[in-house]
Short mmCIF file of C-alpha atoms and ligand atoms in Angstrom, two decimals:
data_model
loop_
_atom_site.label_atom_id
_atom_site.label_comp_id
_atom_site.label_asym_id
_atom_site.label_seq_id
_atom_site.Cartn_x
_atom_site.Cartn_y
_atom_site.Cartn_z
CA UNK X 1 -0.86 -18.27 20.11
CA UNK X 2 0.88 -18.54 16.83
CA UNK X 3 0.66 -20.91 14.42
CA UNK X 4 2.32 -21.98 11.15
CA UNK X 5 0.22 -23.68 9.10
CA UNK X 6 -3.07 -22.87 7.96
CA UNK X 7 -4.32 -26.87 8.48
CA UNK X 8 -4.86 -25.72 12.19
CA UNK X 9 -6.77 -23.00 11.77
CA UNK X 10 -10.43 -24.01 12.49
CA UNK X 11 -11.91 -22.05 9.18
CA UNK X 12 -14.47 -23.55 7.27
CA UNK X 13 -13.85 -26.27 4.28
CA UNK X 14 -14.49 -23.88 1.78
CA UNK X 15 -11.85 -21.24 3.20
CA UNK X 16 -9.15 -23.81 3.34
CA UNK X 17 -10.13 -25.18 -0.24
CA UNK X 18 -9.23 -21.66 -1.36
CA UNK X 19 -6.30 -21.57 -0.17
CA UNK X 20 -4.61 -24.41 -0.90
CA UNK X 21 -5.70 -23.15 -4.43
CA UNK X 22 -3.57 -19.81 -3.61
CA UNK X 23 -0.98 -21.98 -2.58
CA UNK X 24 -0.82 -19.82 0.23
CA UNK X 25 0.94 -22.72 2.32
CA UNK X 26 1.47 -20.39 5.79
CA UNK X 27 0.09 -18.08 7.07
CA UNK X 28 1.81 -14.71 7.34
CA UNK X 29 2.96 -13.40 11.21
CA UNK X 30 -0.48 -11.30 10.98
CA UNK X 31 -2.41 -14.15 9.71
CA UNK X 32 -1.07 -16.56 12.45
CA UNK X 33 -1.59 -13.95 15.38
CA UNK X 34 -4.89 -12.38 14.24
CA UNK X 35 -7.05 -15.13 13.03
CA UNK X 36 -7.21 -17.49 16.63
CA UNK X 37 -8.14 -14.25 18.19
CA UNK X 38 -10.49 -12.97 15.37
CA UNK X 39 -12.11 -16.27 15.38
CA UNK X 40 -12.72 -16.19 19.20
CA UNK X 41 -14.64 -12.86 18.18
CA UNK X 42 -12.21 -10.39 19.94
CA UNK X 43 -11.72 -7.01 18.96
CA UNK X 44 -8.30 -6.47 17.77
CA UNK X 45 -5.47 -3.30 17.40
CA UNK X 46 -3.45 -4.26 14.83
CA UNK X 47 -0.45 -2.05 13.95
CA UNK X 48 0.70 -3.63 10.18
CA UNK X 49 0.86 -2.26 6.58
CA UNK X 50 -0.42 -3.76 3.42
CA UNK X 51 2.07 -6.37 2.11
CA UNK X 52 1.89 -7.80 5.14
CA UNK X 53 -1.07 -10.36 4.51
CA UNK X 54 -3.74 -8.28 6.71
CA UNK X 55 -6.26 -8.30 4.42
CA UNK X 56 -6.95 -11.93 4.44
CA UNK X 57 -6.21 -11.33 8.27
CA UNK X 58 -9.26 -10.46 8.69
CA UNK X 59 -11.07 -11.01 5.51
CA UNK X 60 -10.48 -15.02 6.35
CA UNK X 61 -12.44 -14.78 9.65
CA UNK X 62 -15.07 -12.66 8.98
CA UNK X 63 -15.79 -15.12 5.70
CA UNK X 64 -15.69 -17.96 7.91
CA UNK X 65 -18.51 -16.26 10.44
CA UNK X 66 -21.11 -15.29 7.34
CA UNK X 67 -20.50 -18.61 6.08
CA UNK X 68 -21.42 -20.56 9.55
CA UNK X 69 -23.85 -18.12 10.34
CA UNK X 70 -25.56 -17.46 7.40
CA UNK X 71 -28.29 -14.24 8.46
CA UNK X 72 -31.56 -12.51 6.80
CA UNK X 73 -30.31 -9.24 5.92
CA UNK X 74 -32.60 -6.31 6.08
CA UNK X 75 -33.06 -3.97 2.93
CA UNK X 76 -29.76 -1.37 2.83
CA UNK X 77 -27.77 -3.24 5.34
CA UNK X 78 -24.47 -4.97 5.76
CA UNK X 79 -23.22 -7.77 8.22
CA UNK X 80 -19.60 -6.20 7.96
CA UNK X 81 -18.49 -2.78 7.39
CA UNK X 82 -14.69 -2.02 6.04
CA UNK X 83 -14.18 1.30 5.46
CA UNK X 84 -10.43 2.21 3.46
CA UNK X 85 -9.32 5.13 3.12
CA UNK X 86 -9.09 5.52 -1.05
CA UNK X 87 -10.87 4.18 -3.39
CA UNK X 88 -8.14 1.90 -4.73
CA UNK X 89 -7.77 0.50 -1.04
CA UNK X 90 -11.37 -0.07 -0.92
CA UNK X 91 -10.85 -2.12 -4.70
CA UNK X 92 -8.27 -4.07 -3.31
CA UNK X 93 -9.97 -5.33 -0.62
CA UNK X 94 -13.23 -5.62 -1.77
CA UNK X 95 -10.82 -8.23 -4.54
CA UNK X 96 -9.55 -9.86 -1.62
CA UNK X 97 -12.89 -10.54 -0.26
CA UNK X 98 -14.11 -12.31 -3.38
CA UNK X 99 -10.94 -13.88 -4.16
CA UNK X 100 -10.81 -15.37 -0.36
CA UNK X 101 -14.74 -16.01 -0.38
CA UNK X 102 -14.65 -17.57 -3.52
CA UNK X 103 -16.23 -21.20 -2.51
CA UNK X 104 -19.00 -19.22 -0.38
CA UNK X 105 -22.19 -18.14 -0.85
CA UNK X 106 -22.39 -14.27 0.39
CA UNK X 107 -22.75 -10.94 -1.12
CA UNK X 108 -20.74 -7.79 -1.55
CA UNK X 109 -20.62 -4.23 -2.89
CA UNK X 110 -18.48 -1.04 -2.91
CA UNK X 111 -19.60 2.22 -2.19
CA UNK X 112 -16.75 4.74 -3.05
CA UNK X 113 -16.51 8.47 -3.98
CA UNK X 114 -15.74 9.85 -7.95
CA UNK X 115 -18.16 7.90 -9.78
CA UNK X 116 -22.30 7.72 -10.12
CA UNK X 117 -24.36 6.65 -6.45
CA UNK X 118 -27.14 4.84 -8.97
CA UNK X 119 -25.51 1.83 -8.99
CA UNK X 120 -24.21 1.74 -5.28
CA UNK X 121 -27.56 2.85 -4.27
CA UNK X 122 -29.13 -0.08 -6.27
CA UNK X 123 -26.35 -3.04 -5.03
CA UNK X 124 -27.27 -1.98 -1.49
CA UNK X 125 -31.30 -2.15 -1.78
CA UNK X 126 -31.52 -5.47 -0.59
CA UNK X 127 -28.82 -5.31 1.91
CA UNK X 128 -25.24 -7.18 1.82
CA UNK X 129 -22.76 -8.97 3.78
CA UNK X 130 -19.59 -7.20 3.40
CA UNK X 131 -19.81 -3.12 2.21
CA UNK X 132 -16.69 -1.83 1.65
CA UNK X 133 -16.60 1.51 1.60
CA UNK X 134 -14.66 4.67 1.54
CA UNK X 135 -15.90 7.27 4.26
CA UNK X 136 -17.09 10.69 2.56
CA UNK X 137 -19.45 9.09 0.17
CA UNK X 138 -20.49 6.01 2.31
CA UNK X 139 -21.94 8.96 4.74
CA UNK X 140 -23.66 10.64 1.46
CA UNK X 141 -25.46 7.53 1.41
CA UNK X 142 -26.37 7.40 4.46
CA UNK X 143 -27.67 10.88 4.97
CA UNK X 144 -29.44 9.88 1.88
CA UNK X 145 -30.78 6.96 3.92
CA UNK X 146 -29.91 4.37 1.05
CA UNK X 147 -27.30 2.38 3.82
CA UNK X 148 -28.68 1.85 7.20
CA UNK X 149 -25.99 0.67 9.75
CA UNK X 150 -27.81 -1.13 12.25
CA UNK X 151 -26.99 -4.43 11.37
CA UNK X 152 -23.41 -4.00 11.22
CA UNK X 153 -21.57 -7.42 12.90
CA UNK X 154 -17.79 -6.68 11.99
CA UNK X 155 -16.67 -3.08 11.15
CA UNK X 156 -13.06 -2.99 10.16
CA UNK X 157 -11.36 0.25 9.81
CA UNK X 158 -8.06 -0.21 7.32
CA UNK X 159 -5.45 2.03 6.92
CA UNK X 160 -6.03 4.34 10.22
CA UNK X 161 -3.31 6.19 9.97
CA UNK X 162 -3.45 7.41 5.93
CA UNK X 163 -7.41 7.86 6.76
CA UNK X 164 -6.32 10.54 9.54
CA UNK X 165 -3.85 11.93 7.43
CA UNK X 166 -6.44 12.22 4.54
CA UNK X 167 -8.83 14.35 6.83
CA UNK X 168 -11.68 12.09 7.94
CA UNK X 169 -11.24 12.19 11.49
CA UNK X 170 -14.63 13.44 11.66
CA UNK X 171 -16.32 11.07 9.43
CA UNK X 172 -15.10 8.28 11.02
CA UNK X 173 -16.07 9.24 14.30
CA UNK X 174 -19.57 10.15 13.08
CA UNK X 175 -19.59 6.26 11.57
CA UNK X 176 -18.74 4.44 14.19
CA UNK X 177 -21.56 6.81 16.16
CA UNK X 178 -24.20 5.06 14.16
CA UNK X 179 -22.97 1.79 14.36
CA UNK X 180 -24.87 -0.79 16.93
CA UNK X 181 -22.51 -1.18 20.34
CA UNK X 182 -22.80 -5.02 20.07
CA UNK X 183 -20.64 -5.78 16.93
CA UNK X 184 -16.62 -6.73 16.80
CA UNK X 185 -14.15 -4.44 15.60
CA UNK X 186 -10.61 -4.55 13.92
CA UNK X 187 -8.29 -1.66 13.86
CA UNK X 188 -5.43 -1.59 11.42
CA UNK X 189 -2.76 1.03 11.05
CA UNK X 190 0.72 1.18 10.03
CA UNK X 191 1.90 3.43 12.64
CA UNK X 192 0.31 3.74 16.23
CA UNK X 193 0.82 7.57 16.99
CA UNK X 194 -0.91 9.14 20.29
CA UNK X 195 -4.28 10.26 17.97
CA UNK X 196 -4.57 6.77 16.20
CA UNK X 197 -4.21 5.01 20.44
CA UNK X 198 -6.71 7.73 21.36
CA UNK X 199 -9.17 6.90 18.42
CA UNK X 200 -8.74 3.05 18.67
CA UNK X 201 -9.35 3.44 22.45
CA UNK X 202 -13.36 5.19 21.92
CA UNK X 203 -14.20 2.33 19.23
CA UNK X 204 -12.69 -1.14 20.47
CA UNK X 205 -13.57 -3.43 23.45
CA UNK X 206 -10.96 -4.79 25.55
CA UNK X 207 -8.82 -5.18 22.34
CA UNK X 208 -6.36 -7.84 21.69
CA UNK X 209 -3.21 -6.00 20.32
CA UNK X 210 -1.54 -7.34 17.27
CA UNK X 211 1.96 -5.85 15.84
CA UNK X 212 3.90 -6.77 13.14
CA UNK X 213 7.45 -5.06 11.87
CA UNK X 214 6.04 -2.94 9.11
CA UNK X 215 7.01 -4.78 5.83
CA UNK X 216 9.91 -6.24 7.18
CA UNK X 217 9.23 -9.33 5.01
CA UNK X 218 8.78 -7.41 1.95
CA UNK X 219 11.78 -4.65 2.71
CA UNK X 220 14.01 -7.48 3.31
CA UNK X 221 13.53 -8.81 -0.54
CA UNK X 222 13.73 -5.50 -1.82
CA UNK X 223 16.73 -3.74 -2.85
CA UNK X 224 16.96 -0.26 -2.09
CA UNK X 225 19.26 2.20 -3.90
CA UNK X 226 19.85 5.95 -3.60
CA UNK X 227 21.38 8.06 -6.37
CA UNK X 228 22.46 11.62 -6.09
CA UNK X 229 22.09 13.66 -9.19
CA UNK X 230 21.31 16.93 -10.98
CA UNK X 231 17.42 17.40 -11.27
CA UNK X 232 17.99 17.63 -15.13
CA UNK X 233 19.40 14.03 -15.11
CA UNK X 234 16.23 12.05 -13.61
CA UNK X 235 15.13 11.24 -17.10
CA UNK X 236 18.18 10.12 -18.45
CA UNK X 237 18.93 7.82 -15.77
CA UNK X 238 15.23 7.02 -15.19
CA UNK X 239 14.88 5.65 -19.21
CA UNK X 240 18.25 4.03 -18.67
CA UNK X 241 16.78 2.30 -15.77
CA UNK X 242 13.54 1.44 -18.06
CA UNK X 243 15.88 -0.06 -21.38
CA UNK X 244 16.79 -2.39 -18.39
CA UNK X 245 13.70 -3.45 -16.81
CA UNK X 246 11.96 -3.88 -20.36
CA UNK X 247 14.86 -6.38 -21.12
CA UNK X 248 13.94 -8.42 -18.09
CA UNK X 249 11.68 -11.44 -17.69
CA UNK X 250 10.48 -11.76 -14.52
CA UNK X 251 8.92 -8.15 -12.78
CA UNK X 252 9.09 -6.17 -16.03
CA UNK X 253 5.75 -3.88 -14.40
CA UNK X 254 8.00 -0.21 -12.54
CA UNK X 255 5.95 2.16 -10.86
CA UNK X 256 7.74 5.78 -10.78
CA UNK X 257 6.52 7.77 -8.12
CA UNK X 258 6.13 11.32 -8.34
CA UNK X 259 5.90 13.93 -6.20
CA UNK X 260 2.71 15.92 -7.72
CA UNK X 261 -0.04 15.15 -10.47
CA UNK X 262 0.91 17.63 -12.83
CA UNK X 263 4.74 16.04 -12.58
CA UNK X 264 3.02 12.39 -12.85
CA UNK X 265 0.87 13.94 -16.30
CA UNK X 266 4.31 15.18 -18.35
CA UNK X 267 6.53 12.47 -17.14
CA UNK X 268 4.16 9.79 -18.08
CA UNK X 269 3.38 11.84 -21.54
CA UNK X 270 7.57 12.67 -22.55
CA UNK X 271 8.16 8.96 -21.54
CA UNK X 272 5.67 7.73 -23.97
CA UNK X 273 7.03 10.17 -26.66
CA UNK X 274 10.46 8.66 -25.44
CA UNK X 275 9.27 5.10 -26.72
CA UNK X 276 8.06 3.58 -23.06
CA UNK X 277 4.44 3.28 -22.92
CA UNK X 278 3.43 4.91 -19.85
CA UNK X 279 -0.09 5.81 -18.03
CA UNK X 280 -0.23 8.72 -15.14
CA UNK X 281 -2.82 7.64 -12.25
CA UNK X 282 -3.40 10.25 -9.46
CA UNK X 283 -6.04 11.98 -7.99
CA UNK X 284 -7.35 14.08 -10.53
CA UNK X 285 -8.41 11.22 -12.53
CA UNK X 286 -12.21 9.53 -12.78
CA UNK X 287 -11.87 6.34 -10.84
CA UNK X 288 -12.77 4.35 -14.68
CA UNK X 289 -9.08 6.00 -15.76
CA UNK X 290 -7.73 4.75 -12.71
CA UNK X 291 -9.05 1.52 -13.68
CA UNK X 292 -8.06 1.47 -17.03
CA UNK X 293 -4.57 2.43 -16.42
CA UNK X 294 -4.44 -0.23 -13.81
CA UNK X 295 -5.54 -3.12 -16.27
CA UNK X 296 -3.08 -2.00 -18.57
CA UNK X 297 -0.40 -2.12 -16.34
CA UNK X 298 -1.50 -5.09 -14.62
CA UNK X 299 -1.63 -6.88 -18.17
CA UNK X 300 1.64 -5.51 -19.31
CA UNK X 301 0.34 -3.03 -22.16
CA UNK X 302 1.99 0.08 -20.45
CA UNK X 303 4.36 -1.29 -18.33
CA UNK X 304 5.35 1.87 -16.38
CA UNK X 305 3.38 3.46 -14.28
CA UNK X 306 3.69 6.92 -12.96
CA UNK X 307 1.94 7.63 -9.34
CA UNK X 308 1.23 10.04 -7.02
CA UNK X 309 1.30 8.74 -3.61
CA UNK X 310 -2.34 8.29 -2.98
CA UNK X 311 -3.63 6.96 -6.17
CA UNK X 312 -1.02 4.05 -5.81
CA UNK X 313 -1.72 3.23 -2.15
CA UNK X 314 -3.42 -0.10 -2.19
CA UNK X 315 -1.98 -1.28 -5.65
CA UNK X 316 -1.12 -4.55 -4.99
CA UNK X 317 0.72 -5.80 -8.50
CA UNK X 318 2.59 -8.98 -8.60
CA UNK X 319 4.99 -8.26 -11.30
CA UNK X 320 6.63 -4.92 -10.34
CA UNK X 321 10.10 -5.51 -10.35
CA UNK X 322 11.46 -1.65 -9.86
CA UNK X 323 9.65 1.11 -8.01
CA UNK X 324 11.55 4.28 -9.11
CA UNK X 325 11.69 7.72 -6.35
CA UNK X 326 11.59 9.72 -9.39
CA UNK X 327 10.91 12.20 -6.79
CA UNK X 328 11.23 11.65 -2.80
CA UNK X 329 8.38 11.98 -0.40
CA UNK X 330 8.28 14.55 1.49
CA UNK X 331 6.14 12.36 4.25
CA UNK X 332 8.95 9.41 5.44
CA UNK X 333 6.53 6.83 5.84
CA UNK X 334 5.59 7.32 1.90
CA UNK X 335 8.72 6.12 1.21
CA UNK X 336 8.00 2.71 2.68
CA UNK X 337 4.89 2.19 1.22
CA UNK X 338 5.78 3.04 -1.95
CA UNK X 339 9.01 0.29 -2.16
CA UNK X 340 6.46 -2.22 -0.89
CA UNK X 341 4.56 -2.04 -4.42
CA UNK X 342 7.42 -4.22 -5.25
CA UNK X 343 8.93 -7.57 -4.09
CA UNK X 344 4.88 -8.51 -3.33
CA UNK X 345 4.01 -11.92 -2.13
CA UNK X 346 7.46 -13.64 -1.81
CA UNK X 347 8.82 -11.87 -4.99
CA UNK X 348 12.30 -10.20 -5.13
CA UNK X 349 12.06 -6.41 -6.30
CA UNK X 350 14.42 -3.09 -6.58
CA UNK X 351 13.42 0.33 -5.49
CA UNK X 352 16.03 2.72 -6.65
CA UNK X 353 14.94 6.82 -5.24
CA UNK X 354 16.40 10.04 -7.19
CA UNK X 355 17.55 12.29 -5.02
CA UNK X 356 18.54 15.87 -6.34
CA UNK X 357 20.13 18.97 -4.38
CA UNK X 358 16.41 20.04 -3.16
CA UNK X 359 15.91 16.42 -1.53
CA UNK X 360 18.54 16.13 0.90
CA UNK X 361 16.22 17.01 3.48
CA UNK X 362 13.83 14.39 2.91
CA UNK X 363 16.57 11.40 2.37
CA UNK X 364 17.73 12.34 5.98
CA UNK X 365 13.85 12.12 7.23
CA UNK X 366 13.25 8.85 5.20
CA UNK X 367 16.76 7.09 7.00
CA UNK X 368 15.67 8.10 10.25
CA UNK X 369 12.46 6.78 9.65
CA UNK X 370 13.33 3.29 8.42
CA UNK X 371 17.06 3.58 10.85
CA UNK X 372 19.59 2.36 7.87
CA UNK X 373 21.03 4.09 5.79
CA UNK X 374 19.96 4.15 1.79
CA UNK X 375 22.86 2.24 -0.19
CA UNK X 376 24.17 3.90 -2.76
CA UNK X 377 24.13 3.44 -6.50
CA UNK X 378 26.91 5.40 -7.89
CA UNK X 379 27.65 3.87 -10.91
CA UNK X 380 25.76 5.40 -13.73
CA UNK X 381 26.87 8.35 -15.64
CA UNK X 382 24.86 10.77 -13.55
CA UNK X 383 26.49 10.35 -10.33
CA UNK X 384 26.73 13.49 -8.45
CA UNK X 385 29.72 12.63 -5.90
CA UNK X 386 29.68 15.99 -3.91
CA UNK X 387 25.99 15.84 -3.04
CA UNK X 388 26.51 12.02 -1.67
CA UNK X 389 29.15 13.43 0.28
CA UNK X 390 27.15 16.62 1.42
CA UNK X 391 24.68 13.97 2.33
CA UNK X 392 27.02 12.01 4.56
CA UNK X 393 27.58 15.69 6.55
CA UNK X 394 24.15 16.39 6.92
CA UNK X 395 24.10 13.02 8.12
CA UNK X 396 26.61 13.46 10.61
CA UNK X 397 25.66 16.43 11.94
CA UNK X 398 27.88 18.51 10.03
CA UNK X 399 25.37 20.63 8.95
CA UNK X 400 24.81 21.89 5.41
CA UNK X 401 27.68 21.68 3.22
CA UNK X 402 27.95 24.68 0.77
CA UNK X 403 26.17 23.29 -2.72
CA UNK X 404 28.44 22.14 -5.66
CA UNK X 405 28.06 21.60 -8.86
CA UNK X 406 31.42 19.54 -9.31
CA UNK X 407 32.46 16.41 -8.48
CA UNK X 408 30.25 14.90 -11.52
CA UNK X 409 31.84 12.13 -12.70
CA UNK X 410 31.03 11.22 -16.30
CA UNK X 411 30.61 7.96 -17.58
CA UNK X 412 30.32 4.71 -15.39
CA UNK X 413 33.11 2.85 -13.60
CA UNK X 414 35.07 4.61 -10.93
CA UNK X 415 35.54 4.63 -7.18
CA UNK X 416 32.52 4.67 -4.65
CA UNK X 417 29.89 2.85 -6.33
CA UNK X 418 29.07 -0.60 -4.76
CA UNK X 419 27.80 -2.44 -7.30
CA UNK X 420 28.84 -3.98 -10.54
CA UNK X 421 28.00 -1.38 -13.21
CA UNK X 422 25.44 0.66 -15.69
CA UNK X 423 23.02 -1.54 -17.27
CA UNK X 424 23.38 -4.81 -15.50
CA UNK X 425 22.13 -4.10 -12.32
CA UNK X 426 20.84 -7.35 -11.74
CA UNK X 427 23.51 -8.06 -8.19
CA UNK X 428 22.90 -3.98 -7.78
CA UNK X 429 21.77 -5.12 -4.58
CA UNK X 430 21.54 -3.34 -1.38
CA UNK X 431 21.95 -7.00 0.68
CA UNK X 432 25.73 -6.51 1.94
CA UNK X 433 25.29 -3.10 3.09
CA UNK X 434 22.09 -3.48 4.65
CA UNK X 435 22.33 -2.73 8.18
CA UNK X 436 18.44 -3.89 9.42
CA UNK X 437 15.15 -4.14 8.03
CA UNK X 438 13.19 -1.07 6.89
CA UNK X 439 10.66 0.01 9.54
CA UNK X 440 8.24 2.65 10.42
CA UNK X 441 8.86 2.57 13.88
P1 AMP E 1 -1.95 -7.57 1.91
O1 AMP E 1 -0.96 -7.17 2.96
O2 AMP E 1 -3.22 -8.05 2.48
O3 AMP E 1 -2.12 -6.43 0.92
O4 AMP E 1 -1.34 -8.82 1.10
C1 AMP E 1 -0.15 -8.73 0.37
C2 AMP E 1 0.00 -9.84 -0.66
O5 AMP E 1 0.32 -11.07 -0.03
C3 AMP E 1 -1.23 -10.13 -1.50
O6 AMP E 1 -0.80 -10.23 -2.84
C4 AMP E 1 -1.74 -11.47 -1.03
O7 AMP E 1 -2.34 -12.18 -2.08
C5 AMP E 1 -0.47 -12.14 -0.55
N1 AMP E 1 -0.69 -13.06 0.59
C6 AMP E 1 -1.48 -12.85 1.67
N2 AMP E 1 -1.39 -13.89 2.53
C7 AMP E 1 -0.52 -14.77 2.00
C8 AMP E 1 -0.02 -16.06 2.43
N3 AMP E 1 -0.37 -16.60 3.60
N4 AMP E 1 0.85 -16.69 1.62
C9 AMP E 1 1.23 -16.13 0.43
N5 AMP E 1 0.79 -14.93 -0.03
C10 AMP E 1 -0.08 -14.26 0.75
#
């Protein structure tokens, strides 16, 4: 059953009075499809990335069960367990929680790795409806015996797929070992490889499957440009690329991805010196940096942001307008959760990707991955025209083309690019030569 407006959704008064105040007037393919069956109390397999509405997927119905069922809860429990895979994730949706649960009474904490267990130890002394947590440190606690699982209703595990990637296989399984076999569970990854089936099959009952096309709605708003170029010419072209956004005035917030921490440190630092006030977040950083660089950005103060993959998984800003590949992921499926930090909830947003003579490799993996092809930006004054075209014979199975340092064309203008040129790359867009909608599958 799918449905298309929230009005029929049987949730509680104070679950539609929120969100009519998000002006959230439909709900999103996951929203529609997940919600009847949450609601019934099924378990559920959903394969869906962030960006696609999941969190209030689920977040919606397990709200609308605490609130008609309000329980006693026992000293160091919780009614509903998610566990995300970083602590930004776990931020996110711990904010969705009280943004969704706004107009009811219930109570929540966080229990995340990288900062002081005092005050998570303290918030979960008298127990609490939803615990979001991240795994390592939520078993700390509970080894520590200050979180006792036995009351667990609804245990949601977000994110499957990064939290296998990230190692915590184990911990997971030990989790859902302590948790009481009467309870419902929700399942949500982005991909549905043979481990993530296998795993999904030893924790859910009888599951109701759920699949949505991995940020179609969001890749279909965003514009997605590739530009082939020396390694030396990223910053040029990446600051020409900022003079632009900083003139704009709508989605003036870019996030610039890069590859490794120590490359997300000096960028952020010679782009400040540069004039464009930039923060670093990655994974070396205490989770109150992480914070503080996120406010800033969030409020416009630094409106660049460099990341590493991981520390900007979860960041869910409305007003990033560009997401720069200052470098590519070597992992394909980075590459489409990093565009979806822009064009968020129904906003239009440009992801433009660097890609220098090391990277051909990985462009080929990402346009398998997401089956179209990257359009081109050629029309800056970095344009490397014999690595696009050794690109289009790797492509074609041509093999590797000998490497070239001509066919630079200087200045903008000129034959190949699509788009109107430097600057103004407002109708840059990748809409004409888009062949289908970026997917992980
Ligand atoms: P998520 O996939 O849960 O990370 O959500 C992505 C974004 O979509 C968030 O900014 C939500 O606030 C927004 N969102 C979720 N559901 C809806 C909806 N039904 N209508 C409009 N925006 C929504």
């Amino acid at each position: 059953m799918t449905l298309t407006s929230f009005e029929a959704l049987p949730l509680a008064a104070p679950l539609h009075r929120v969100l009519r105040e998000l002006e959230y007037h439909e709900p999103t393919p996951i929203q529609s499809q997940a919600i009847p069956l949450l609601l019934q109390g099924r378990d559920l397999l959903g394969c869906a990335q962030t960006g696609t509405g999941k969190t209030a997927g689920f977040a919606l119905p397990i709200l609308h069960a605490l609130n008609e069922r309000p329980l006693q809860i026992r000293p160091r429990c919780c009614r509903t367990l998610v566990l995300a895979p970083t602590r930004e994730l776990a931020g996110q949706v711990g904010k969705s929680f009280t943004t969704y649960g706004k107009h009811i009474r219930f109570s929540q904490t966080l229990v995340y790795g990288g900062v002081g267990q005092v005050p998570q130890v303290n918030a979960m002394r008298r127990g609490v409806d939803v615990l979001v947590a991240t795994p390592g440190r939520l078993l700390d606690l509970i080894d520590q015996r200050h979180i006792d699982l036995s009351q667990v209703e609804f245990f949601v595990l977000d994110e499957v797929d990064r939290m296998l990637d990230m190692g915590f296989l184990r911990d997971v399984k030990r989790i859902v070992s302590l948790l009481p076999s009467k309870r419902q569970s929700l399942f949500f990854s982005a991909t549905l490889a043979p481990n993530i089936v296998e795993l999904a099959q030893t924790i859910l009952r009888e599951p109701a499957h759920v699949s949505i096309a991995p940020e179609t709605t969001t890749a279909e708003r965003i514009d997605q440009q590739v530009c082939f170029l020396e390694r030396d010419h990223k910053r040029p072209l990446l600051e020409q690329l900022l003079r632009a956004q900083a003139a704009a005035t709508v989605g003036k917030l870019t996030i610039v991805f890069s590859r490794t921490k120590h490359g997300a440190n000096k960028l952020a630092k010679s782009l400040c010196a540069a004039g464009f006030p930039a923060d670093a977040i990655h994974g070396n950083k205490s989770q109150a940096q992480r914070e503080k660089a996120l406010e800033r950005f969030k409020k416009g103060l630094t409106p660049v942001l460099v990341a590493t993959d991981v520390a900007a998984r979860g960041v869910d800003v409305k007003d990033v307008g560009l997401v720069v590949n200052y470098d590519l992921p070597n992992e394909p499926e980075a590459y489409v959760h990093r565009i979806g930090r822009t064009a968020r909830a129904g906003a239009e947003g440009r992801a433009v990707s660097f890609c220098s003579d090391d990277e051909l490799e990985y462009l080929r993996e990402i346009e398998k991955v997401i089956k179209m092809s990257v359009p081109r930006w050629d029309d800056h004054s970095w344009h490397l025209e014999a690595l696009a075209e050794r690109h289009l014979r790797i492509k074609s199975g041509g093999g590797k083309a000998p490497s070239s340092n001509g066919g630079r064309r200087q200045g903008g203008g000129g034959g190949g690019g699509r788009n109107g040129g430097g600057r103004d790359y407002s109708n840059a867009s990748g809409r004409n030569n888009r062949r289908g909608p970026a997917s992980v599958r």
